[in-house]
Coordinates of C-alpha atoms and ligand atoms in Angstrom, one line a residue:
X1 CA -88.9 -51.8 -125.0
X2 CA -90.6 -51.0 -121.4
X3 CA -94.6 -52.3 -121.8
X4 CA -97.4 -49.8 -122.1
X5 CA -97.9 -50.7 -118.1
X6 CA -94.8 -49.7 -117.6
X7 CA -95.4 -46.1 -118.8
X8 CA -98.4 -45.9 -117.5
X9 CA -97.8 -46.5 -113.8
X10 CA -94.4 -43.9 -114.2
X11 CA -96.8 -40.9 -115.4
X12 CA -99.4 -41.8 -112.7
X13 CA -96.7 -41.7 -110.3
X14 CA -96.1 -38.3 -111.7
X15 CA -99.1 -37.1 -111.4
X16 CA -99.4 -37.8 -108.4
X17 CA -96.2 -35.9 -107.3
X18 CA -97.3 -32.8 -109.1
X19 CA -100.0 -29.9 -107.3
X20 CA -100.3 -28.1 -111.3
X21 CA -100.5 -28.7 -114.7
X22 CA -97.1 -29.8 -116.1
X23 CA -96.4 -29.9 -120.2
X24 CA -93.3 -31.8 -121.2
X25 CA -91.9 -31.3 -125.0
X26 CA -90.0 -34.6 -126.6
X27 CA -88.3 -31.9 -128.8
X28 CA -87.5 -32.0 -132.1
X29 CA -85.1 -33.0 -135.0
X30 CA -81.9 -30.8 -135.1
X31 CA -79.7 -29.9 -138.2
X32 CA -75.9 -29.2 -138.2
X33 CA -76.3 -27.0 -142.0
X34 CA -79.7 -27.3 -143.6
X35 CA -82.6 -27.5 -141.9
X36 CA -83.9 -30.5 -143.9
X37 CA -80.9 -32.2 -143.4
X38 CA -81.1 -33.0 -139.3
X39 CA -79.5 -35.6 -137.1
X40 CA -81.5 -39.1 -136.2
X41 CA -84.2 -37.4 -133.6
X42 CA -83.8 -38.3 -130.3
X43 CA -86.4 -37.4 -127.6
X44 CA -86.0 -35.7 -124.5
X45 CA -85.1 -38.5 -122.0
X46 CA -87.6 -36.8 -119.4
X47 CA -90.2 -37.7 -122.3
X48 CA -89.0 -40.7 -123.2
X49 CA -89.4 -42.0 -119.5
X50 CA -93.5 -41.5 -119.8
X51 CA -93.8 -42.8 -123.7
X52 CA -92.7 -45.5 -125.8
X53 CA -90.9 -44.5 -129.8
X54 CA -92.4 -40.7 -128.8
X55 CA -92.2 -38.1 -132.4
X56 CA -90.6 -35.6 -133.3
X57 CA -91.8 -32.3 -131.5
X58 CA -94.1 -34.5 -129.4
X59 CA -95.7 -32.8 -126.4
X60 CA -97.7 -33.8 -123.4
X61 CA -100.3 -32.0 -120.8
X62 CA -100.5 -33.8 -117.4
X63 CA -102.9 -33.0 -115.1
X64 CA -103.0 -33.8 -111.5
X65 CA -106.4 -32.6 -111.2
X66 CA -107.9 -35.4 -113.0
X67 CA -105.5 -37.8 -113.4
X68 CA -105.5 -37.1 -117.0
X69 CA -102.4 -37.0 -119.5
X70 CA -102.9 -35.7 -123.1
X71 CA -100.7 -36.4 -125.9
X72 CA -100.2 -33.4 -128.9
X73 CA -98.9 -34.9 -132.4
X74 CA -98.2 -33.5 -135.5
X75 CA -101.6 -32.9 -137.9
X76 CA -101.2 -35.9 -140.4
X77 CA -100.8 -34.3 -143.6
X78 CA -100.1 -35.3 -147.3
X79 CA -97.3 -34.0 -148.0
X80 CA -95.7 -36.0 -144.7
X81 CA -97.3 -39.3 -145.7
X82 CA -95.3 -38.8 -149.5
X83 CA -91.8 -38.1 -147.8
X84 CA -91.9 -40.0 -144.6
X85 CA -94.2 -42.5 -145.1
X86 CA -97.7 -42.3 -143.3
X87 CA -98.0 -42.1 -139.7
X88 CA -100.4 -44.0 -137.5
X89 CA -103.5 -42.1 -136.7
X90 CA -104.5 -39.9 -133.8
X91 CA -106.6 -42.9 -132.8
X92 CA -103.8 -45.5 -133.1
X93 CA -101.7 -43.4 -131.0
X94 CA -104.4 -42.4 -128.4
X95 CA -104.5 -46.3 -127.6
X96 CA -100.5 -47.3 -128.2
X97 CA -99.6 -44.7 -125.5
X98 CA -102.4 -45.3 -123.7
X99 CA -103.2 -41.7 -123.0
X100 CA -106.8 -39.7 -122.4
X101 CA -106.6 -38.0 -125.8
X102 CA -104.3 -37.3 -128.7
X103 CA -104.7 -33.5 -130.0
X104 CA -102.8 -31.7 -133.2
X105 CA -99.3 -29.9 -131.4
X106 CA -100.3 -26.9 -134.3
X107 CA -103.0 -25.7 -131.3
X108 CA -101.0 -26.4 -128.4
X109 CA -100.6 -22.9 -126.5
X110 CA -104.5 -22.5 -127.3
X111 CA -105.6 -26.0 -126.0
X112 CA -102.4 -25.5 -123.2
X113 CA -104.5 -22.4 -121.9
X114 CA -108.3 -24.0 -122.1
X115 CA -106.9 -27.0 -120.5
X116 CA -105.2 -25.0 -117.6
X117 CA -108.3 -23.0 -116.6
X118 CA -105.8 -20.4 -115.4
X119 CA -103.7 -22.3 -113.5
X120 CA -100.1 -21.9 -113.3
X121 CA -98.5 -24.6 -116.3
X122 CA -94.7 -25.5 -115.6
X123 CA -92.5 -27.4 -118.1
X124 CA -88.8 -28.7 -118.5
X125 CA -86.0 -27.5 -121.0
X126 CA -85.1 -29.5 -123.5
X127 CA -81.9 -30.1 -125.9
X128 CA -83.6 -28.5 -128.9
X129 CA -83.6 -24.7 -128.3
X130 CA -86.5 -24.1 -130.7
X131 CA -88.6 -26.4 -128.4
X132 CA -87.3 -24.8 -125.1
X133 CA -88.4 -21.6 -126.7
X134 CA -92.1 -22.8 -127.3
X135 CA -91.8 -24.0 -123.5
X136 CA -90.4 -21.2 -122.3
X137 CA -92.9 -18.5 -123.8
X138 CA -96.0 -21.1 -122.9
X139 CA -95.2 -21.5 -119.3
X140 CA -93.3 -17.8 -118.7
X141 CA -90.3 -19.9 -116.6
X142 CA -87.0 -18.5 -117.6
X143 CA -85.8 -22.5 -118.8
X144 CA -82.2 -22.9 -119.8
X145 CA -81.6 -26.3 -121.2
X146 CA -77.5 -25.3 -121.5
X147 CA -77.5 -24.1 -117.6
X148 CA -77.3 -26.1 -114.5
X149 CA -80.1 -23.1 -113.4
X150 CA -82.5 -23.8 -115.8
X151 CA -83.7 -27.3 -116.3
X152 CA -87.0 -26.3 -115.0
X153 CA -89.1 -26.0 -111.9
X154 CA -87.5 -27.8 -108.7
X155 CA -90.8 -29.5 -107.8
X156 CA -90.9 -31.1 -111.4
X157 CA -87.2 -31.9 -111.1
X158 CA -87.8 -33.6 -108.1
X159 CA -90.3 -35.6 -108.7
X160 CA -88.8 -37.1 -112.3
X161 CA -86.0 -37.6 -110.3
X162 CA -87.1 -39.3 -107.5
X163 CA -89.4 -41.8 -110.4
X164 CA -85.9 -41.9 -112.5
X165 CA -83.3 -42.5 -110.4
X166 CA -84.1 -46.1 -109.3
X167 CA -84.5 -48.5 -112.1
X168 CA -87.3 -50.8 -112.6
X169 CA -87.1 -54.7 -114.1
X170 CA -88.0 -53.3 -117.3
X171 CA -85.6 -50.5 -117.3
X172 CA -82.7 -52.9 -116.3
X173 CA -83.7 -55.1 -119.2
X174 CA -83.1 -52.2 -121.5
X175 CA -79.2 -51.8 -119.9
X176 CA -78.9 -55.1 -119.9
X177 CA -79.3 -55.6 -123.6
X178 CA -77.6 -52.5 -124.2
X179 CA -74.8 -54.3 -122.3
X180 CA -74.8 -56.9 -124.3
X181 CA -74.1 -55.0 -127.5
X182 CA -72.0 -52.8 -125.9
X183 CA -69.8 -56.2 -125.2
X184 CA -69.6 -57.4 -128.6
X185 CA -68.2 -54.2 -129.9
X186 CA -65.9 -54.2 -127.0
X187 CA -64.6 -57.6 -127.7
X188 CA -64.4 -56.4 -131.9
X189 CA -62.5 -53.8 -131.0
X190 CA -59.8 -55.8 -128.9
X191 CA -59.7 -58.8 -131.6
X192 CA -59.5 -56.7 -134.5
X193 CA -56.5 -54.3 -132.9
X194 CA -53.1 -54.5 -135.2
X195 CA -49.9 -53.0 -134.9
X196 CA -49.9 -51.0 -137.8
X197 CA -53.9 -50.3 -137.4
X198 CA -55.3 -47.0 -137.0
X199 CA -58.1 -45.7 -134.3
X200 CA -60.5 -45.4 -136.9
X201 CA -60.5 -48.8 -138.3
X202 CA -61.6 -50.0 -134.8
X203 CA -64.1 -46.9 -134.2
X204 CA -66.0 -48.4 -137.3
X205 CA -66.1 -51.8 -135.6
X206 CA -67.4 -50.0 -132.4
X207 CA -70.2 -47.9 -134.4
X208 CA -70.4 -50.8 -137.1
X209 CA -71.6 -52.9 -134.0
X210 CA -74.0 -50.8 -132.5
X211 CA -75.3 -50.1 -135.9
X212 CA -76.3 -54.0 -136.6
X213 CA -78.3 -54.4 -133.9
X214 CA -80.0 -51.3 -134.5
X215 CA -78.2 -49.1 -131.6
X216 CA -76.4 -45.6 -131.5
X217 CA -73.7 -44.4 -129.4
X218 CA -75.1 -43.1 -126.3
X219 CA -72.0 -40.4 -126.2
X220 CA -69.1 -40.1 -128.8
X221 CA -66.9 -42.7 -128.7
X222 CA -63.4 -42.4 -127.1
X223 CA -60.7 -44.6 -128.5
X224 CA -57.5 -43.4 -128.4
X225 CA -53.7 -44.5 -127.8
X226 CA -53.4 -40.9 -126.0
X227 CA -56.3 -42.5 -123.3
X228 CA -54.9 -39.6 -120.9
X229 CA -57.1 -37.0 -122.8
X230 CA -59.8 -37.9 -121.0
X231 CA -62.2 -37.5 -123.4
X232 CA -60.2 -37.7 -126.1
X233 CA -62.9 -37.5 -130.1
X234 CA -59.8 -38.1 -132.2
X235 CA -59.3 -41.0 -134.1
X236 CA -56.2 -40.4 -136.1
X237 CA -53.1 -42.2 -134.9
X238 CA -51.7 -45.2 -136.0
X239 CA -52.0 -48.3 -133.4
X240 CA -48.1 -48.7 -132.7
X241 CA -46.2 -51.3 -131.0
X242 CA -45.7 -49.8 -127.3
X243 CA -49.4 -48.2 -127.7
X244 CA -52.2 -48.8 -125.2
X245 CA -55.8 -48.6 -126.9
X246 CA -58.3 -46.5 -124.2
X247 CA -61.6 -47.4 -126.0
X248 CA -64.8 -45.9 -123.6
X249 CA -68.1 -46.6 -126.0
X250 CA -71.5 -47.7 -125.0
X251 CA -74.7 -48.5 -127.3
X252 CA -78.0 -46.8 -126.3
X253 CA -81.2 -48.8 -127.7
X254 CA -84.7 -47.3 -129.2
X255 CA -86.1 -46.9 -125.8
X256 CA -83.1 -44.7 -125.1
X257 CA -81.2 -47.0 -122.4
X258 CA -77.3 -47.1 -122.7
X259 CA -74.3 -48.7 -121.4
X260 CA -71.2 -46.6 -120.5
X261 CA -67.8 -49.1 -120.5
X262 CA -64.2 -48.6 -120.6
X263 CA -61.7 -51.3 -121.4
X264 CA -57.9 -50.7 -122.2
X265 CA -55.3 -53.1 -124.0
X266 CA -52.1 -53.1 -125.4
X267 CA -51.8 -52.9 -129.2
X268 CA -49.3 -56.1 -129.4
X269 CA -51.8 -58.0 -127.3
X270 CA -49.0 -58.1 -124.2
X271 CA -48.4 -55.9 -121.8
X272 CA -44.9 -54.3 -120.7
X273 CA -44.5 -54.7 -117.2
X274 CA -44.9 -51.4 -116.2
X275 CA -48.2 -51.4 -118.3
X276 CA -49.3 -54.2 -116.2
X277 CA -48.0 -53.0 -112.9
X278 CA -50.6 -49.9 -113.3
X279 CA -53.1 -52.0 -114.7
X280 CA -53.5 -54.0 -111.8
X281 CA -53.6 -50.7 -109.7
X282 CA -56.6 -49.5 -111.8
X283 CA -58.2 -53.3 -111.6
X284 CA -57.9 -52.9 -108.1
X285 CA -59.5 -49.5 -107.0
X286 CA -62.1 -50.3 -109.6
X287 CA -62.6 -54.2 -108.1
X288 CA -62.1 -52.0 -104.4
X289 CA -64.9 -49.7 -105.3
X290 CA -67.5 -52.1 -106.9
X291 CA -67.2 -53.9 -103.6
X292 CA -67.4 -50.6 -101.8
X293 CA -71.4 -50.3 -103.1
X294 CA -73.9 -51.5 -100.6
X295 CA -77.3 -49.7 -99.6
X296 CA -76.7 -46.6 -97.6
X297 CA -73.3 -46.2 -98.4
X298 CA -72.2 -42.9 -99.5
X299 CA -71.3 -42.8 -103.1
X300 CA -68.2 -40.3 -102.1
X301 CA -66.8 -43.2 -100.0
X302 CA -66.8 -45.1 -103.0
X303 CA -64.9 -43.0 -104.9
X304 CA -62.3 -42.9 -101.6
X305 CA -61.9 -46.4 -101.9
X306 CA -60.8 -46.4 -105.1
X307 CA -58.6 -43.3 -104.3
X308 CA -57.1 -44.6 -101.4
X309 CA -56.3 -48.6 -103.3
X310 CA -54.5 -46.1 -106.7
X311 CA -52.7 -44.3 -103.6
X312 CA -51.6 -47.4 -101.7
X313 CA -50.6 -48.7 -105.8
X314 CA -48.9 -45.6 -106.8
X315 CA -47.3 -45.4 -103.1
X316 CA -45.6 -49.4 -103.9
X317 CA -44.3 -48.3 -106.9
X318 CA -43.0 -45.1 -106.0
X319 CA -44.5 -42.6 -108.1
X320 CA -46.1 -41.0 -104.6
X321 CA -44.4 -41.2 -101.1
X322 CA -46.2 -40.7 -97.6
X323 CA -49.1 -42.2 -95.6
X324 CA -52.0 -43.5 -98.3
X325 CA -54.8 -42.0 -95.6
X326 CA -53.2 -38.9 -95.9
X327 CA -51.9 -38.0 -98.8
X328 CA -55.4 -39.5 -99.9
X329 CA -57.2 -36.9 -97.9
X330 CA -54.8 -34.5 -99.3
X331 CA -56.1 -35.2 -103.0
X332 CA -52.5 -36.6 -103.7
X333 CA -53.9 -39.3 -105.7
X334 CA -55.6 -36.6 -108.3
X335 CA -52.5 -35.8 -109.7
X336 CA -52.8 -39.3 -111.5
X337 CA -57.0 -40.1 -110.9
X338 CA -58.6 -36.8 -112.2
X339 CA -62.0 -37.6 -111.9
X340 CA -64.6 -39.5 -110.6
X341 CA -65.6 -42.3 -109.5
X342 CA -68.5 -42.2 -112.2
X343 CA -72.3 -41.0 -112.1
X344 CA -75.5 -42.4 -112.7
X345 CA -77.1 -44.1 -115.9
X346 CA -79.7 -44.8 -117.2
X347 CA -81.8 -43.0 -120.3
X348 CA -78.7 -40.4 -119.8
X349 CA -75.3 -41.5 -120.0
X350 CA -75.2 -39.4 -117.4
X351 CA -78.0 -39.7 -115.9
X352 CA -80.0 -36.5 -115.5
X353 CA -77.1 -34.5 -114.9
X354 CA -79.0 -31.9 -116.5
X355 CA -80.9 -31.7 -112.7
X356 CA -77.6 -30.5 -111.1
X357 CA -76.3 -31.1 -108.1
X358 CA -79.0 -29.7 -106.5
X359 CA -80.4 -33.6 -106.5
X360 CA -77.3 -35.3 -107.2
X361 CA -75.5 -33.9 -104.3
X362 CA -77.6 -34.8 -101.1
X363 CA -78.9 -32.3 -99.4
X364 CA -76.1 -30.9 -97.1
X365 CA -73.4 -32.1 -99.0
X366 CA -71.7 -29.9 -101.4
X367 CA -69.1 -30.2 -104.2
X368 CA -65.5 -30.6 -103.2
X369 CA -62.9 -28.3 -104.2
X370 CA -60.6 -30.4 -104.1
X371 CA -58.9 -30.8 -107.3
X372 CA -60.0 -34.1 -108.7
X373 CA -62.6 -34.6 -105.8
X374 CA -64.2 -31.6 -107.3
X375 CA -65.5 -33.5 -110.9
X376 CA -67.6 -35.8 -108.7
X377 CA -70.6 -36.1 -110.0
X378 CA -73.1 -37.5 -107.2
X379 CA -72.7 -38.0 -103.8
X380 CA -75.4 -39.8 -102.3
X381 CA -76.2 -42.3 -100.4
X382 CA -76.3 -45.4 -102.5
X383 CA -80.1 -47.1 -102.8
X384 CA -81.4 -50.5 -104.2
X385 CA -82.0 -50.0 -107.7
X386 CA -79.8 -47.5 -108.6
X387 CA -77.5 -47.6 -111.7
X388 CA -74.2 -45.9 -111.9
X389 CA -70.8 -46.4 -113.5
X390 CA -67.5 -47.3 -111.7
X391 CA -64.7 -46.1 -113.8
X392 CA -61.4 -44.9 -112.1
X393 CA -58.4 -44.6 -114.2
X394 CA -54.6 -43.5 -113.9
X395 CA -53.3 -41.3 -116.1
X396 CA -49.8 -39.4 -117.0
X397 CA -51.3 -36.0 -118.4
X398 CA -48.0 -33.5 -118.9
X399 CA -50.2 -30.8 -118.2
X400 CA -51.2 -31.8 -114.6
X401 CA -47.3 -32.8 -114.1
X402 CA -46.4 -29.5 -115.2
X403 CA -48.5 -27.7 -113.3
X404 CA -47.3 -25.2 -110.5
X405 CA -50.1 -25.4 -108.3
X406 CA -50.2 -29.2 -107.8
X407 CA -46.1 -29.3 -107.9
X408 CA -46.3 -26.5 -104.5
X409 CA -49.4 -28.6 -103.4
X410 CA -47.7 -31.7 -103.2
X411 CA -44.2 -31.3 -103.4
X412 CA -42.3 -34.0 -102.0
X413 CA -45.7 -36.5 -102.1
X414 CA -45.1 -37.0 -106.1
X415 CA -41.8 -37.9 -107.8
X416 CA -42.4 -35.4 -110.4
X417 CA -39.4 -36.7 -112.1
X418 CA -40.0 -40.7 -112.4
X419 CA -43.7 -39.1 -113.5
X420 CA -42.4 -37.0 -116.1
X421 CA -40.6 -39.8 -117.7
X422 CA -44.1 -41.6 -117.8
X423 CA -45.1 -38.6 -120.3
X424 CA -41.7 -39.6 -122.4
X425 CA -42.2 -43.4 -122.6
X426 CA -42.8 -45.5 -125.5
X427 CA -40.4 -43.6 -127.6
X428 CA -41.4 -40.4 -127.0
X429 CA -45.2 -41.3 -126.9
X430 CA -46.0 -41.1 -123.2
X431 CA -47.7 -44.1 -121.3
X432 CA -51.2 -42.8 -122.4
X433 CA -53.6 -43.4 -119.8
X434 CA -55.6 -46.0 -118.3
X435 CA -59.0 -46.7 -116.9
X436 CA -61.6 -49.5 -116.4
X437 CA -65.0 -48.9 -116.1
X438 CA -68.3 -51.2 -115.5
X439 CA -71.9 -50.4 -114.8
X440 CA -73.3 -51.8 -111.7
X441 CA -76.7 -52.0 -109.8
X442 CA -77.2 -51.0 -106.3
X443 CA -79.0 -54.1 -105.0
X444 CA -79.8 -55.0 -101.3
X445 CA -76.3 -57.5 -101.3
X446 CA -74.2 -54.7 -102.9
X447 CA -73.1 -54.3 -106.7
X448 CA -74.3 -56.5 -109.5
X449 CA -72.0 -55.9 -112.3
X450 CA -74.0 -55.5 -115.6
X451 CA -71.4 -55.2 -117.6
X452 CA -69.4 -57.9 -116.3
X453 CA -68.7 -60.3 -119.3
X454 CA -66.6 -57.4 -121.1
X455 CA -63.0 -59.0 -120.0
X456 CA -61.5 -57.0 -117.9
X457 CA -58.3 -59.4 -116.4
X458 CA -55.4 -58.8 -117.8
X459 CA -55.0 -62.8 -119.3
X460 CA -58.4 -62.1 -120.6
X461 CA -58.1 -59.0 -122.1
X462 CA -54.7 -60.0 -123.6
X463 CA -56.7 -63.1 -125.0
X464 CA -58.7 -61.1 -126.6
X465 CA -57.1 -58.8 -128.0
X466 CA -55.9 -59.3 -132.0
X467 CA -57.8 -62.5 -132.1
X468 CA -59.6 -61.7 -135.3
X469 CA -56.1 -62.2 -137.2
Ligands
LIG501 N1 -68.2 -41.9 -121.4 C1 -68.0 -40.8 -120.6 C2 -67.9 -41.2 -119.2 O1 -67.4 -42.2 -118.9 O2 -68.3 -40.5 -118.3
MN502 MN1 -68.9 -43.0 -117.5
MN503 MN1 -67.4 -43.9 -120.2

């Protein structure tokens, strides 16, 4: 769990990026029927950044004038203390999070507005709309938690971005533990997979995993023999002989830190030769990529140099034909790598994605429209401390193959036809998809991989996988 320190010096680094009064809501518990009946809470990760285990509709005043943060809790009452146990007093809290004062959230707008001394108060939107309401009617900013538009002022944006975006020791910890769990149930997965098996059996070791060391999932898990949906929730097919597993699950911890990983085996524990033959493609780009990362290098490029290695691979074995520079500059490649490279992480799986592009797009770059090119998620220049995810894949998605526009795009660049019988493999099946995906640190000698002991090598991976029988 990051120190007391560690929060301290993050909101006086705040404060002093600020020139007003700023409130930030942690949000509160949400329900999917009754209201009583809600989800585990889970704070804003904005709010989480500046306090340690916050509560439920938490809320915090920062002010740059003084230097002063105040923290507003729920009144203690009875009634709590008989269905949810007591909580820790006003004073206790006042000291754990180390702030000036701790002050009932019942008087919030009225404290909000003495505190302000009519100064202009600005806030961020959070997940829980009831919250983003309060916020929204407190502050008068037209907030929109659901809308790339509406995260909040740019100024406050900015400057949580600028303290989030590279990770300190005690931040890294965090990943790397969540790494470490995220492993295990990586490896439980691979050792417990049987022909005959279902997807769901090996969910519940994934989420059975997370749960015994006290973690969540930091996004629904993906684990699927059909790995070319690319986020693909279903868990309902039988693991058959012929099947590859596309299992992309990472554990996020109390503090809120996560892992993001993607491994893919075959069912039998062997792969077919063309399974390995695009394998190593993907191994490749994503091996290309990692050693792409360096300070100052643009996160685009990258992405290219995975493109261009899954080109050059897909050129060999003659499901594209041309020159890999061009037909990578073309997008070519996108036909069978659909995404990105990856994004950020950190407290977000994807890490404050919620901002937009407006910070994760450098200032004069913009999004490409390139199909495939276009669901890049960042592109700047890479800096010490940052943490992102490397994750390219290759897929066979009948809908992509079937597609006019790419077919008069690229015409004779793809062999539709040998693709197409990718989508009819494995008795009728389709190849699936494939992708491999690690989370790495930006340091000053180029990527540390934190998720490196998660097998990845096809020996390895085949070792692992049905080990448990
Ligand atoms: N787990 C979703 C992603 O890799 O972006
Ligand atoms: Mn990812
Ligand atoms: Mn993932």
């Amino acid at each position: 769990m990051p120190s007391l320190a560690f929060h301290r010096q993050r909101r006086a680094e705040f404060l002093r990026a600020i020139d007003g009064p700023v409130v930030l809501f942690a949000g509160g518990h949400r329900s999917r029927n009754y209201p009583a009946n809600s989800y585990p809470f889970r704070a804003d990760s904005s709010f989480l950044y500046f306090f340690d285990r916050p509560e439920p509709d938490a809320a915090a005043f920062f002010d740059p004038a003084d230097g002063s943060v105040r923290l507003f809790l729920h009144e203690r009452t009875t009634a709590d203390a008989l269905w949810h146990g007591a909580s820790s007093s006003f004073a206790a809290e006042t000291a754990r999070q180390g702030v000036a004062e701790v002050l009932p959230v019942e008087c919030l707008e009225t404290e909000v507005r003495r505190l302000a001394k009519g100064r202009n108060v600005r806030s961020l939107a959070v997940a829980d709309h009831r919250t983003t309401e309060r916020a929204r009617r407190l502050t008068g900013e037209a907030l929109d938690f659901d809308s790339a538009a509406g995260p909040g002022d740019p100024q406050v944006c900015d400057a949580i971005f600028a303290l989030r975006k590279a990770k300190q020791g005690e931040e890294l910890d965090e990943i790397r533990k969540a790494a470490a769990i995220t492993r295990e149930a990586h490896l439980g997965a691979m050792r417990h997979t049987r022909e005959g098996g279902n997807e769901q059996e090996l969910v519940g070791v994934v989420e059975g995993t997370f749960a015994h060391h006290g973690a969540v999932t930091a996004y629904s898990t993906i684990l699927s023999v059909r790995g070319e949906v690319l986020h693909n929730n279903h868990h309902g097919n039988t693991l058959r002989r012929g099947d590859l597993v596309l299992l992309d699950a990472g554990a996020e911890l109390a503090s809120g830190y996560c892992a993001d990983v993607t491994r893919t085996w075959p069912v039998t524990g062997r792969f077919s030769p063309e399974q390995a033959e695009v394998y190593d493609i993907v191994l490749r780009a994503e091996l290309a990529a990692i050693a792409a990362v360096a300070p100052g290098v643009r996160y685009r490029e990258v992405h290219l140099a995975a493109a261009r290695v899954i080109t050059d691979g897909l050129v060999q074995i003659g499901l594209l034909h041309g020159d890999v520079d061009a037909l990578t500059e073309a997008g070519a490649h996108a036909v069978f790598f659909p995404h990105g490279v990856g994004h950020q992480l950190g407290l977000d799986v994807h890490d404050m994605e919620g901002f937009g592009d407006r910070v994760h797009y450098q200032a004069g770059r913009r999004r490409s429209e390139q199909f495939g090119t276009c669901y890049l998620r960042m592109d700047r220049d890479l800096e010490v401390g940052l943490v992102f995810t490397i994750e390219p894949g290759i897929y066979f998605v009948p809908a992509i193959l079937a597609d006019p526009g790419l077919r008069a795009r690229f015409g004779n660049a793809v062999d539709w036809a040998r693709a197409e019988r990718f989508t009819k493999a494995n008795d009728g099946r389709g190849f699936g998809g494939i992708r491999i995906e690690d989370d790495v640190l930006c340091t000053p000698r180029g990527a540390e991989i934190l998720t490196a002991a998660i097998p990845k090598e096809r020996a390895a991976v085949e070792a692992a996988v049905g080990a448990a029988r």
